[in-house]
JSON list of C-alpha atoms in Angstrom, two decimals:
[
{"chain": "A", "resi": 26, "resn": "UNK", "atom": "CA", "xyz": [35.00, -11.30, 63.28]},
{"chain": "A", "resi": 27, "resn": "UNK", "atom": "CA", "xyz": [37.60, -8.95, 61.85]},
{"chain": "A", "resi": 28, "resn": "UNK", "atom": "CA", "xyz": [37.12, -6.32, 62.55]},
{"chain": "A", "resi": 29, "resn": "UNK", "atom": "CA", "xyz": [34.87, -3.16, 61.12]},
{"chain": "A", "resi": 30, "resn": "UNK", "atom": "CA", "xyz": [37.20, -1.40, 59.48]},
{"chain": "A", "resi": 31, "resn": "UNK", "atom": "CA", "xyz": [38.65, -4.77, 57.56]},
{"chain": "A", "resi": 32, "resn": "UNK", "atom": "CA", "xyz": [35.47, -5.52, 55.78]},
{"chain": "A", "resi": 33, "resn": "UNK", "atom": "CA", "xyz": [35.37, -5.07, 51.87]},
{"chain": "A", "resi": 34, "resn": "UNK", "atom": "CA", "xyz": [32.85, -2.44, 50.82]},
{"chain": "A", "resi": 35, "resn": "UNK", "atom": "CA", "xyz": [30.68, -3.35, 47.71]},
{"chain": "A", "resi": 36, "resn": "UNK", "atom": "CA", "xyz": [31.48, -3.11, 44.62]},
{"chain": "A", "resi": 37, "resn": "UNK", "atom": "CA", "xyz": [30.11, 0.05, 42.16]},
{"chain": "A", "resi": 38, "resn": "UNK", "atom": "CA", "xyz": [30.00, -0.38, 38.67]},
{"chain": "A", "resi": 39, "resn": "UNK", "atom": "CA", "xyz": [32.31, 3.09, 37.79]},
{"chain": "A", "resi": 40, "resn": "UNK", "atom": "CA", "xyz": [29.82, 4.94, 35.43]},
{"chain": "A", "resi": 41, "resn": "UNK", "atom": "CA", "xyz": [32.29, 3.61, 32.10]},
{"chain": "A", "resi": 42, "resn": "UNK", "atom": "CA", "xyz": [31.94, -0.33, 33.58]},
{"chain": "A", "resi": 43, "resn": "UNK", "atom": "CA", "xyz": [27.34, 1.25, 32.83]},
{"chain": "A", "resi": 44, "resn": "UNK", "atom": "CA", "xyz": [28.01, 2.47, 29.40]},
{"chain": "A", "resi": 45, "resn": "UNK", "atom": "CA", "xyz": [29.58, -0.48, 28.14]},
{"chain": "A", "resi": 46, "resn": "UNK", "atom": "CA", "xyz": [27.18, -2.92, 30.33]},
{"chain": "A", "resi": 47, "resn": "UNK", "atom": "CA", "xyz": [24.17, -0.33, 27.77]},
{"chain": "A", "resi": 48, "resn": "UNK", "atom": "CA", "xyz": [25.58, -1.04, 24.92]},
{"chain": "A", "resi": 49, "resn": "UNK", "atom": "CA", "xyz": [26.18, -4.76, 25.75]},
{"chain": "A", "resi": 50, "resn": "UNK", "atom": "CA", "xyz": [22.60, -5.24, 26.44]},
{"chain": "A", "resi": 51, "resn": "UNK", "atom": "CA", "xyz": [21.74, -3.24, 23.13]},
{"chain": "A", "resi": 52, "resn": "UNK", "atom": "CA", "xyz": [23.44, -4.91, 21.66]},
{"chain": "A", "resi": 53, "resn": "UNK", "atom": "CA", "xyz": [22.38, -8.46, 22.30]},
{"chain": "A", "resi": 54, "resn": "UNK", "atom": "CA", "xyz": [19.32, -7.30, 22.22]},
{"chain": "A", "resi": 55, "resn": "UNK", "atom": "CA", "xyz": [19.76, -5.51, 18.23]},
{"chain": "A", "resi": 56, "resn": "UNK", "atom": "CA", "xyz": [21.30, -9.32, 17.56]},
{"chain": "A", "resi": 57, "resn": "UNK", "atom": "CA", "xyz": [17.36, -10.55, 18.84]},
{"chain": "A", "resi": 58, "resn": "UNK", "atom": "CA", "xyz": [15.02, -7.89, 17.05]},
{"chain": "A", "resi": 59, "resn": "UNK", "atom": "CA", "xyz": [17.92, -8.63, 13.16]},
{"chain": "A", "resi": 60, "resn": "UNK", "atom": "CA", "xyz": [17.75, -12.68, 13.46]},
{"chain": "A", "resi": 61, "resn": "UNK", "atom": "CA", "xyz": [13.35, -12.85, 14.42]},
{"chain": "A", "resi": 62, "resn": "UNK", "atom": "CA", "xyz": [13.94, -10.56, 11.72]},
{"chain": "A", "resi": 63, "resn": "UNK", "atom": "CA", "xyz": [15.16, -12.73, 9.62]},
{"chain": "A", "resi": 64, "resn": "UNK", "atom": "CA", "xyz": [13.65, -15.66, 10.52]},
{"chain": "A", "resi": 65, "resn": "UNK", "atom": "CA", "xyz": [10.52, -14.02, 9.43]},
{"chain": "A", "resi": 66, "resn": "UNK", "atom": "CA", "xyz": [11.41, -12.68, 6.28]},
{"chain": "A", "resi": 67, "resn": "UNK", "atom": "CA", "xyz": [13.56, -15.55, 4.55]},
{"chain": "A", "resi": 68, "resn": "UNK", "atom": "CA", "xyz": [10.75, -18.03, 6.19]},
{"chain": "A", "resi": 69, "resn": "UNK", "atom": "CA", "xyz": [7.56, -16.87, 7.16]},
{"chain": "A", "resi": 70, "resn": "UNK", "atom": "CA", "xyz": [7.17, -14.99, 4.28]},
{"chain": "A", "resi": 71, "resn": "UNK", "atom": "CA", "xyz": [7.37, -18.26, 2.30]},
{"chain": "A", "resi": 72, "resn": "UNK", "atom": "CA", "xyz": [4.89, -20.31, 4.45]},
{"chain": "A", "resi": 73, "resn": "UNK", "atom": "CA", "xyz": [2.28, -16.85, 3.74]},
{"chain": "A", "resi": 74, "resn": "UNK", "atom": "CA", "xyz": [3.22, -16.86, -0.02]},
{"chain": "A", "resi": 75, "resn": "UNK", "atom": "CA", "xyz": [2.92, -21.07, -0.25]},
{"chain": "A", "resi": 76, "resn": "UNK", "atom": "CA", "xyz": [-0.07, -20.86, 0.55]},
{"chain": "A", "resi": 77, "resn": "UNK", "atom": "CA", "xyz": [-1.69, -17.94, -1.27]},
{"chain": "A", "resi": 78, "resn": "UNK", "atom": "CA", "xyz": [-0.46, -19.65, -4.00]},
{"chain": "A", "resi": 79, "resn": "UNK", "atom": "CA", "xyz": [-1.77, -22.66, -3.09]},
{"chain": "A", "resi": 80, "resn": "UNK", "atom": "CA", "xyz": [-4.72, -21.17, -3.42]},
{"chain": "A", "resi": 81, "resn": "UNK", "atom": "CA", "xyz": [-4.91, -19.76, -7.34]},
{"chain": "A", "resi": 82, "resn": "UNK", "atom": "CA", "xyz": [-2.72, -22.31, -8.69]},
{"chain": "A", "resi": 83, "resn": "UNK", "atom": "CA", "xyz": [-5.99, -24.30, -7.33]},
{"chain": "A", "resi": 84, "resn": "UNK", "atom": "CA", "xyz": [-8.29, -22.04, -8.34]},
{"chain": "A", "resi": 85, "resn": "UNK", "atom": "CA", "xyz": [-7.31, -22.21, -11.87]},
{"chain": "A", "resi": 86, "resn": "UNK", "atom": "CA", "xyz": [-6.64, -24.98, -12.27]},
{"chain": "A", "resi": 87, "resn": "UNK", "atom": "CA", "xyz": [-9.77, -26.06, -12.40]},
{"chain": "A", "resi": 88, "resn": "UNK", "atom": "CA", "xyz": [-10.50, -23.70, -15.17]},
{"chain": "A", "resi": 89, "resn": "UNK", "atom": "CA", "xyz": [-8.59, -25.77, -17.17]},
{"chain": "A", "resi": 90, "resn": "UNK", "atom": "CA", "xyz": [-8.65, -28.23, -20.00]},
{"chain": "A", "resi": 91, "resn": "UNK", "atom": "CA", "xyz": [-8.03, -31.70, -19.45]},
{"chain": "A", "resi": 92, "resn": "UNK", "atom": "CA", "xyz": [-5.02, -32.30, -20.89]},
{"chain": "A", "resi": 93, "resn": "UNK", "atom": "CA", "xyz": [-4.08, -35.82, -21.53]},
{"chain": "A", "resi": 94, "resn": "UNK", "atom": "CA", "xyz": [-0.68, -37.39, -20.49]},
{"chain": "A", "resi": 95, "resn": "UNK", "atom": "CA", "xyz": [0.35, -38.08, -23.67]},
{"chain": "A", "resi": 96, "resn": "UNK", "atom": "CA", "xyz": [3.47, -35.87, -25.45]},
{"chain": "A", "resi": 97, "resn": "UNK", "atom": "CA", "xyz": [1.22, -33.28, -28.04]},
{"chain": "A", "resi": 98, "resn": "UNK", "atom": "CA", "xyz": [1.89, -32.40, -31.67]},
{"chain": "A", "resi": 99, "resn": "UNK", "atom": "CA", "xyz": [4.82, -29.14, -31.24]},
{"chain": "A", "resi": 100, "resn": "UNK", "atom": "CA", "xyz": [2.90, -26.58, -33.48]},
{"chain": "A", "resi": 101, "resn": "UNK", "atom": "CA", "xyz": [5.66, -24.00, -34.91]},
{"chain": "A", "resi": 102, "resn": "UNK", "atom": "CA", "xyz": [3.10, -21.68, -36.15]},
{"chain": "A", "resi": 103, "resn": "UNK", "atom": "CA", "xyz": [2.14, -18.86, -34.77]},
{"chain": "A", "resi": 104, "resn": "UNK", "atom": "CA", "xyz": [0.00, -19.29, -31.44]},
{"chain": "A", "resi": 105, "resn": "UNK", "atom": "CA", "xyz": [-2.94, -18.99, -30.28]},
{"chain": "A", "resi": 106, "resn": "UNK", "atom": "CA", "xyz": [-3.46, -14.81, -29.25]},
{"chain": "A", "resi": 107, "resn": "UNK", "atom": "CA", "xyz": [-4.19, -14.47, -24.85]},
{"chain": "A", "resi": 108, "resn": "UNK", "atom": "CA", "xyz": [-7.06, -12.46, -24.10]},
{"chain": "A", "resi": 109, "resn": "UNK", "atom": "CA", "xyz": [-5.27, -10.13, -21.87]},
{"chain": "A", "resi": 110, "resn": "UNK", "atom": "CA", "xyz": [-6.34, -10.11, -18.34]},
{"chain": "A", "resi": 111, "resn": "UNK", "atom": "CA", "xyz": [-7.37, -7.15, -15.25]},
{"chain": "A", "resi": 112, "resn": "UNK", "atom": "CA", "xyz": [-4.43, -6.83, -12.46]},
{"chain": "A", "resi": 113, "resn": "UNK", "atom": "CA", "xyz": [-4.04, -9.46, -10.30]},
{"chain": "A", "resi": 114, "resn": "UNK", "atom": "CA", "xyz": [-5.51, -12.24, -12.11]},
{"chain": "A", "resi": 115, "resn": "UNK", "atom": "CA", "xyz": [-4.23, -15.08, -12.94]},
{"chain": "A", "resi": 116, "resn": "UNK", "atom": "CA", "xyz": [-2.44, -15.38, -16.82]},
{"chain": "A", "resi": 117, "resn": "UNK", "atom": "CA", "xyz": [-1.62, -18.91, -16.22]},
{"chain": "A", "resi": 118, "resn": "UNK", "atom": "CA", "xyz": [0.92, -21.21, -14.51]},
{"chain": "A", "resi": 119, "resn": "UNK", "atom": "CA", "xyz": [4.72, -21.28, -15.14]},
{"chain": "A", "resi": 120, "resn": "UNK", "atom": "CA", "xyz": [6.16, -24.55, -15.41]},
{"chain": "A", "resi": 121, "resn": "UNK", "atom": "CA", "xyz": [10.16, -24.76, -15.64]},
{"chain": "A", "resi": 122, "resn": "UNK", "atom": "CA", "xyz": [10.94, -28.46, -15.63]},
{"chain": "A", "resi": 123, "resn": "UNK", "atom": "CA", "xyz": [15.16, -27.41, -15.29]},
{"chain": "A", "resi": 124, "resn": "UNK", "atom": "CA", "xyz": [13.70, -26.97, -11.18]},
{"chain": "A", "resi": 125, "resn": "UNK", "atom": "CA", "xyz": [11.89, -30.34, -10.62]},
{"chain": "A", "resi": 126, "resn": "UNK", "atom": "CA", "xyz": [13.04, -31.61, -7.70]},
{"chain": "A", "resi": 127, "resn": "UNK", "atom": "CA", "xyz": [14.50, -29.20, -5.97]},
{"chain": "A", "resi": 128, "resn": "UNK", "atom": "CA", "xyz": [12.05, -25.46, -6.11]},
{"chain": "A", "resi": 129, "resn": "UNK", "atom": "CA", "xyz": [8.50, -24.32, -7.05]},
{"chain": "A", "resi": 130, "resn": "UNK", "atom": "CA", "xyz": [8.90, -25.60, -11.11]},
{"chain": "A", "resi": 131, "resn": "UNK", "atom": "CA", "xyz": [5.07, -24.52, -11.15]},
{"chain": "A", "resi": 132, "resn": "UNK", "atom": "CA", "xyz": [3.67, -20.96, -9.90]},
{"chain": "A", "resi": 133, "resn": "UNK", "atom": "CA", "xyz": [1.15, -18.74, -11.00]},
{"chain": "A", "resi": 134, "resn": "UNK", "atom": "CA", "xyz": [1.75, -15.65, -13.56]},
{"chain": "A", "resi": 135, "resn": "UNK", "atom": "CA", "xyz": [-0.49, -12.97, -12.42]},
{"chain": "A", "resi": 136, "resn": "UNK", "atom": "CA", "xyz": [-1.42, -9.76, -14.47]},
{"chain": "A", "resi": 137, "resn": "UNK", "atom": "CA", "xyz": [0.81, -7.14, -13.05]},
{"chain": "A", "resi": 138, "resn": "UNK", "atom": "CA", "xyz": [4.05, -6.61, -10.77]},
{"chain": "A", "resi": 139, "resn": "UNK", "atom": "CA", "xyz": [2.80, -4.94, -7.40]},
{"chain": "A", "resi": 140, "resn": "UNK", "atom": "CA", "xyz": [3.92, -6.57, -4.08]},
{"chain": "A", "resi": 141, "resn": "UNK", "atom": "CA", "xyz": [0.47, -7.59, -4.03]},
{"chain": "A", "resi": 142, "resn": "UNK", "atom": "CA", "xyz": [1.35, -9.72, -6.54]},
{"chain": "A", "resi": 143, "resn": "UNK", "atom": "CA", "xyz": [5.29, -10.73, -6.57]},
{"chain": "A", "resi": 144, "resn": "UNK", "atom": "CA", "xyz": [4.10, -11.78, -2.32]},
{"chain": "A", "resi": 145, "resn": "UNK", "atom": "CA", "xyz": [1.62, -14.65, -3.48]},
{"chain": "A", "resi": 146, "resn": "UNK", "atom": "CA", "xyz": [4.92, -16.97, -4.41]},
{"chain": "A", "resi": 147, "resn": "UNK", "atom": "CA", "xyz": [4.15, -15.62, -7.92]},
{"chain": "A", "resi": 148, "resn": "UNK", "atom": "CA", "xyz": [5.76, -14.38, -10.84]},
{"chain": "A", "resi": 149, "resn": "UNK", "atom": "CA", "xyz": [4.18, -11.14, -11.97]},
{"chain": "A", "resi": 150, "resn": "UNK", "atom": "CA", "xyz": [3.36, -9.88, -15.72]},
{"chain": "A", "resi": 151, "resn": "UNK", "atom": "CA", "xyz": [5.35, -6.77, -16.40]},
{"chain": "A", "resi": 152, "resn": "UNK", "atom": "CA", "xyz": [1.61, -5.28, -18.12]},
{"chain": "A", "resi": 153, "resn": "UNK", "atom": "CA", "xyz": [3.72, -2.50, -20.58]},
{"chain": "A", "resi": 154, "resn": "UNK", "atom": "CA", "xyz": [5.32, -5.92, -22.48]},
{"chain": "A", "resi": 155, "resn": "UNK", "atom": "CA", "xyz": [3.79, -7.86, -24.37]},
{"chain": "A", "resi": 156, "resn": "UNK", "atom": "CA", "xyz": [1.53, -11.42, -23.57]},
{"chain": "A", "resi": 157, "resn": "UNK", "atom": "CA", "xyz": [1.88, -14.71, -23.97]},
{"chain": "A", "resi": 158, "resn": "UNK", "atom": "CA", "xyz": [2.67, -15.78, -27.04]},
{"chain": "A", "resi": 159, "resn": "UNK", "atom": "CA", "xyz": [2.74, -12.14, -28.61]},
{"chain": "A", "resi": 160, "resn": "UNK", "atom": "CA", "xyz": [5.18, -11.10, -30.83]},
{"chain": "A", "resi": 161, "resn": "UNK", "atom": "CA", "xyz": [7.49, -9.38, -28.91]},
{"chain": "A", "resi": 162, "resn": "UNK", "atom": "CA", "xyz": [8.73, -10.29, -25.47]},
{"chain": "A", "resi": 163, "resn": "UNK", "atom": "CA", "xyz": [6.72, -10.49, -22.76]},
{"chain": "A", "resi": 164, "resn": "UNK", "atom": "CA", "xyz": [8.64, -9.60, -20.23]},
{"chain": "A", "resi": 165, "resn": "UNK", "atom": "CA", "xyz": [7.28, -11.44, -16.05]},
{"chain": "A", "resi": 166, "resn": "UNK", "atom": "CA", "xyz": [9.51, -11.01, -12.40]},
{"chain": "A", "resi": 167, "resn": "UNK", "atom": "CA", "xyz": [9.66, -13.07, -9.52]},
{"chain": "A", "resi": 168, "resn": "UNK", "atom": "CA", "xyz": [10.69, -12.32, -5.68]},
{"chain": "A", "resi": 169, "resn": "UNK", "atom": "CA", "xyz": [14.71, -14.36, -5.71]},
{"chain": "A", "resi": 170, "resn": "UNK", "atom": "CA", "xyz": [14.00, -14.41, -1.32]},
{"chain": "A", "resi": 171, "resn": "UNK", "atom": "CA", "xyz": [11.50, -14.66, 0.72]},
{"chain": "A", "resi": 172, "resn": "UNK", "atom": "CA", "xyz": [8.07, -14.36, 0.05]},
{"chain": "A", "resi": 173, "resn": "UNK", "atom": "CA", "xyz": [8.52, -17.67, -2.07]},
{"chain": "A", "resi": 174, "resn": "UNK", "atom": "CA", "xyz": [11.79, -17.09, -3.70]},
{"chain": "A", "resi": 175, "resn": "UNK", "atom": "CA", "xyz": [10.55, -18.18, -6.14]},
{"chain": "A", "resi": 176, "resn": "UNK", "atom": "CA", "xyz": [13.02, -17.23, -8.95]},
{"chain": "A", "resi": 177, "resn": "UNK", "atom": "CA", "xyz": [15.24, -18.79, -6.44]},
{"chain": "A", "resi": 178, "resn": "UNK", "atom": "CA", "xyz": [17.19, -21.11, -8.79]},
{"chain": "A", "resi": 179, "resn": "UNK", "atom": "CA", "xyz": [16.78, -18.80, -12.05]},
{"chain": "A", "resi": 180, "resn": "UNK", "atom": "CA", "xyz": [21.41, -19.34, -11.81]},
{"chain": "A", "resi": 181, "resn": "UNK", "atom": "CA", "xyz": [20.58, -22.77, -13.67]},
{"chain": "A", "resi": 182, "resn": "UNK", "atom": "CA", "xyz": [18.91, -21.45, -16.08]},
{"chain": "A", "resi": 183, "resn": "UNK", "atom": "CA", "xyz": [21.31, -22.45, -19.22]},
{"chain": "A", "resi": 184, "resn": "UNK", "atom": "CA", "xyz": [21.32, -21.99, -23.04]},
{"chain": "A", "resi": 185, "resn": "UNK", "atom": "CA", "xyz": [19.05, -24.75, -24.33]},
{"chain": "A", "resi": 186, "resn": "UNK", "atom": "CA", "xyz": [15.73, -25.56, -21.25]},
{"chain": "A", "resi": 187, "resn": "UNK", "atom": "CA", "xyz": [12.84, -25.22, -21.71]},
{"chain": "A", "resi": 188, "resn": "UNK", "atom": "CA", "xyz": [10.13, -22.51, -19.56]},
{"chain": "A", "resi": 189, "resn": "UNK", "atom": "CA", "xyz": [6.40, -23.02, -20.70]},
{"chain": "A", "resi": 190, "resn": "UNK", "atom": "CA", "xyz": [3.67, -21.51, -19.76]},
{"chain": "A", "resi": 191, "resn": "UNK", "atom": "CA", "xyz": [0.44, -23.25, -19.17]},
{"chain": "A", "resi": 192, "resn": "UNK", "atom": "CA", "xyz": [-3.17, -21.11, -19.66]},
{"chain": "A", "resi": 193, "resn": "UNK", "atom": "CA", "xyz": [-6.44, -22.49, -19.46]},
{"chain": "A", "resi": 194, "resn": "UNK", "atom": "CA", "xyz": [-6.83, -24.67, -23.09]},
{"chain": "A", "resi": 195, "resn": "UNK", "atom": "CA", "xyz": [-2.28, -23.61, -24.58]},
{"chain": "A", "resi": 196, "resn": "UNK", "atom": "CA", "xyz": [1.28, -24.85, -23.84]},
{"chain": "A", "resi": 197, "resn": "UNK", "atom": "CA", "xyz": [3.62, -21.75, -24.65]},
{"chain": "A", "resi": 198, "resn": "UNK", "atom": "CA", "xyz": [6.64, -23.39, -24.34]},
{"chain": "A", "resi": 199, "resn": "UNK", "atom": "CA", "xyz": [10.26, -21.24, -25.21]},
{"chain": "A", "resi": 200, "resn": "UNK", "atom": "CA", "xyz": [13.70, -21.76, -25.69]},
{"chain": "A", "resi": 201, "resn": "UNK", "atom": "CA", "xyz": [16.38, -20.53, -22.71]},
{"chain": "A", "resi": 202, "resn": "UNK", "atom": "CA", "xyz": [18.80, -19.11, -25.15]},
{"chain": "A", "resi": 203, "resn": "UNK", "atom": "CA", "xyz": [21.21, -16.49, -23.02]},
{"chain": "A", "resi": 204, "resn": "UNK", "atom": "CA", "xyz": [20.75, -14.66, -19.50]},
{"chain": "A", "resi": 205, "resn": "UNK", "atom": "CA", "xyz": [23.12, -10.79, -18.80]},
{"chain": "A", "resi": 206, "resn": "UNK", "atom": "CA", "xyz": [23.36, -9.80, -15.21]},
{"chain": "A", "resi": 207, "resn": "UNK", "atom": "CA", "xyz": [22.54, -5.41, -15.18]},
{"chain": "A", "resi": 208, "resn": "UNK", "atom": "CA", "xyz": [21.36, -2.50, -12.89]},
{"chain": "A", "resi": 209, "resn": "UNK", "atom": "CA", "xyz": [17.66, -1.65, -12.15]},
{"chain": "A", "resi": 210, "resn": "UNK", "atom": "CA", "xyz": [17.74, 1.35, -15.23]},
{"chain": "A", "resi": 211, "resn": "UNK", "atom": "CA", "xyz": [18.48, -1.08, -17.50]},
{"chain": "A", "resi": 212, "resn": "UNK", "atom": "CA", "xyz": [15.43, -1.62, -18.40]},
{"chain": "A", "resi": 213, "resn": "UNK", "atom": "CA", "xyz": [16.23, -2.02, -22.31]},
{"chain": "A", "resi": 214, "resn": "UNK", "atom": "CA", "xyz": [15.49, -5.41, -21.31]},
{"chain": "A", "resi": 215, "resn": "UNK", "atom": "CA", "xyz": [11.81, -6.05, -21.61]},
{"chain": "A", "resi": 216, "resn": "UNK", "atom": "CA", "xyz": [11.59, -4.13, -24.37]},
{"chain": "A", "resi": 217, "resn": "UNK", "atom": "CA", "xyz": [10.37, -6.01, -27.28]},
{"chain": "A", "resi": 218, "resn": "UNK", "atom": "CA", "xyz": [13.13, -6.86, -29.24]},
{"chain": "A", "resi": 219, "resn": "UNK", "atom": "CA", "xyz": [15.67, -7.40, -25.78]},
{"chain": "A", "resi": 220, "resn": "UNK", "atom": "CA", "xyz": [18.25, -4.68, -24.94]},
{"chain": "A", "resi": 221, "resn": "UNK", "atom": "CA", "xyz": [17.21, -2.88, -28.98]},
{"chain": "A", "resi": 222, "resn": "UNK", "atom": "CA", "xyz": [14.56, -0.96, -27.77]},
{"chain": "A", "resi": 223, "resn": "UNK", "atom": "CA", "xyz": [15.11, 0.58, -31.63]},
{"chain": "A", "resi": 224, "resn": "UNK", "atom": "CA", "xyz": [13.77, -2.43, -32.72]},
{"chain": "A", "resi": 225, "resn": "UNK", "atom": "CA", "xyz": [11.11, -3.65, -34.11]},
{"chain": "A", "resi": 226, "resn": "UNK", "atom": "CA", "xyz": [9.59, -7.41, -33.45]},
{"chain": "A", "resi": 227, "resn": "UNK", "atom": "CA", "xyz": [9.76, -10.14, -35.26]},
{"chain": "A", "resi": 228, "resn": "UNK", "atom": "CA", "xyz": [9.95, -12.92, -33.15]},
{"chain": "A", "resi": 229, "resn": "UNK", "atom": "CA", "xyz": [8.51, -14.00, -29.72]},
{"chain": "A", "resi": 230, "resn": "UNK", "atom": "CA", "xyz": [10.65, -13.84, -26.39]},
{"chain": "A", "resi": 231, "resn": "UNK", "atom": "CA", "xyz": [10.35, -14.47, -22.37]},
{"chain": "A", "resi": 232, "resn": "UNK", "atom": "CA", "xyz": [12.19, -12.61, -20.13]},
{"chain": "A", "resi": 233, "resn": "UNK", "atom": "CA", "xyz": [12.80, -13.39, -16.74]},
{"chain": "A", "resi": 234, "resn": "UNK", "atom": "CA", "xyz": [13.91, -11.06, -14.17]},
{"chain": "A", "resi": 235, "resn": "UNK", "atom": "CA", "xyz": [14.89, -10.85, -9.89]},
{"chain": "A", "resi": 236, "resn": "UNK", "atom": "CA", "xyz": [17.46, -10.06, -8.65]},
{"chain": "A", "resi": 237, "resn": "UNK", "atom": "CA", "xyz": [20.56, -10.90, -8.35]},
{"chain": "A", "resi": 238, "resn": "UNK", "atom": "CA", "xyz": [23.04, -11.39, -5.16]},
{"chain": "A", "resi": 239, "resn": "UNK", "atom": "CA", "xyz": [21.34, -14.51, -3.15]},
{"chain": "A", "resi": 240, "resn": "UNK", "atom": "CA", "xyz": [24.06, -13.96, 0.28]},
{"chain": "A", "resi": 241, "resn": "UNK", "atom": "CA", "xyz": [22.43, -12.10, 2.84]},
{"chain": "A", "resi": 242, "resn": "UNK", "atom": "CA", "xyz": [25.01, -9.13, 3.39]},
{"chain": "A", "resi": 243, "resn": "UNK", "atom": "CA", "xyz": [23.70, -8.40, -0.51]},
{"chain": "A", "resi": 244, "resn": "UNK", "atom": "CA", "xyz": [20.42, -8.30, 0.38]},
{"chain": "A", "resi": 245, "resn": "UNK", "atom": "CA", "xyz": [19.73, -4.66, -1.93]},
{"chain": "A", "resi": 246, "resn": "UNK", "atom": "CA", "xyz": [18.02, -4.53, -5.15]},
{"chain": "A", "resi": 247, "resn": "UNK", "atom": "CA", "xyz": [21.19, -3.05, -6.94]},
{"chain": "A", "resi": 248, "resn": "UNK", "atom": "CA", "xyz": [21.55, -5.60, -9.86]},
{"chain": "A", "resi": 249, "resn": "UNK", "atom": "CA", "xyz": [19.15, -8.01, -12.04]},
{"chain": "A", "resi": 250, "resn": "UNK", "atom": "CA", "xyz": [19.16, -11.28, -12.48]},
{"chain": "A", "resi": 251, "resn": "UNK", "atom": "CA", "xyz": [17.92, -11.47, -16.42]},
{"chain": "A", "resi": 252, "resn": "UNK", "atom": "CA", "xyz": [16.47, -14.56, -18.16]},
{"chain": "A", "resi": 253, "resn": "UNK", "atom": "CA", "xyz": [16.06, -15.28, -22.67]},
{"chain": "A", "resi": 254, "resn": "UNK", "atom": "CA", "xyz": [13.97, -16.95, -23.72]},
{"chain": "A", "resi": 255, "resn": "UNK", "atom": "CA", "xyz": [12.27, -17.09, -27.71]},
{"chain": "A", "resi": 256, "resn": "UNK", "atom": "CA", "xyz": [9.65, -19.24, -28.41]},
{"chain": "A", "resi": 257, "resn": "UNK", "atom": "CA", "xyz": [10.05, -22.31, -29.43]},
{"chain": "A", "resi": 258, "resn": "UNK", "atom": "CA", "xyz": [6.16, -24.29, -29.63]},
{"chain": "A", "resi": 259, "resn": "UNK", "atom": "CA", "xyz": [2.42, -24.57, -28.79]},
{"chain": "A", "resi": 260, "resn": "UNK", "atom": "CA", "xyz": [0.29, -26.80, -28.51]},
{"chain": "A", "resi": 261, "resn": "UNK", "atom": "CA", "xyz": [-3.19, -27.53, -27.21]},
{"chain": "A", "resi": 262, "resn": "UNK", "atom": "CA", "xyz": [-4.00, -29.11, -23.61]},
{"chain": "A", "resi": 263, "resn": "UNK", "atom": "CA", "xyz": [-6.65, -31.31, -25.64]},
{"chain": "A", "resi": 264, "resn": "UNK", "atom": "CA", "xyz": [-3.84, -32.53, -27.41]},
{"chain": "A", "resi": 265, "resn": "UNK", "atom": "CA", "xyz": [-1.20, -33.80, -24.51]},
{"chain": "A", "resi": 266, "resn": "UNK", "atom": "CA", "xyz": [1.57, -31.91, -23.53]},
{"chain": "A", "resi": 267, "resn": "UNK", "atom": "CA", "xyz": [5.58, -30.76, -23.37]},
{"chain": "A", "resi": 268, "resn": "UNK", "atom": "CA", "xyz": [7.91, -33.60, -23.61]},
{"chain": "A", "resi": 269, "resn": "UNK", "atom": "CA", "xyz": [9.69, -31.71, -20.62]},
{"chain": "A", "resi": 270, "resn": "UNK", "atom": "CA", "xyz": [6.18, -31.90, -18.28]},
{"chain": "A", "resi": 271, "resn": "UNK", "atom": "CA", "xyz": [4.43, -35.55, -19.54]},
{"chain": "A", "resi": 272, "resn": "UNK", "atom": "CA", "xyz": [6.30, -36.78, -15.85]},
{"chain": "A", "resi": 273, "resn": "UNK", "atom": "CA", "xyz": [6.10, -34.32, -14.47]},
{"chain": "A", "resi": 274, "resn": "UNK", "atom": "CA", "xyz": [3.26, -34.99, -10.82]},
{"chain": "A", "resi": 275, "resn": "UNK", "atom": "CA", "xyz": [3.49, -30.99, -10.04]},
{"chain": "A", "resi": 276, "resn": "UNK", "atom": "CA", "xyz": [0.88, -29.84, -13.11]},
{"chain": "A", "resi": 277, "resn": "UNK", "atom": "CA", "xyz": [-2.47, -30.68, -13.77]}
]
């Protein structure tokens, strides 16, 4: 047996070690909280948003005129006027053929751009811009990240790509012209003539807006990705469908 005076005393951490240990535990806890928050933001909000979008889609498609799966005639005259709906009501469905198989290419278009609208994995119509098919600028917004990632692959759109709005009785078809990246205060992109707020419109435009960055390190709203398209043609749903959506199983 060792002599008592030769026995080692239990080691007690000093004040510095205790402080560093406490900081380490706080960092671990903070990391877990952040990780759970990101899972909720990126995954769970998407599931909930898509469920809401599906409910809107199912309800709206029940009101649509049946459209035979044949190529319809392209009408290039003035399209039918669309009657404005109330905030939160469906205008139609936004179909982006370029996104088929990549991301959601068939989503509700709802009046308004509040979070309650955009969080439904929907595209929201800026209420102070023109109606779909109207002379001027039919401008819409959607999330690029979280709550359905509706405009996640807006970067895939190129000049010549079609963007379709399907209302209850009409296909409105626009063709992409260009894109730009702007700061949030540059609201002239929503003008009746995009980027020219003093001009009087003579043509029909569609503008899509969303956040610029997909990077987790740049998750802020420091810039906007803007796509401009110009009206090409329309057709009654009763006559058939645009070629670009003819064989798309997601489109009613």
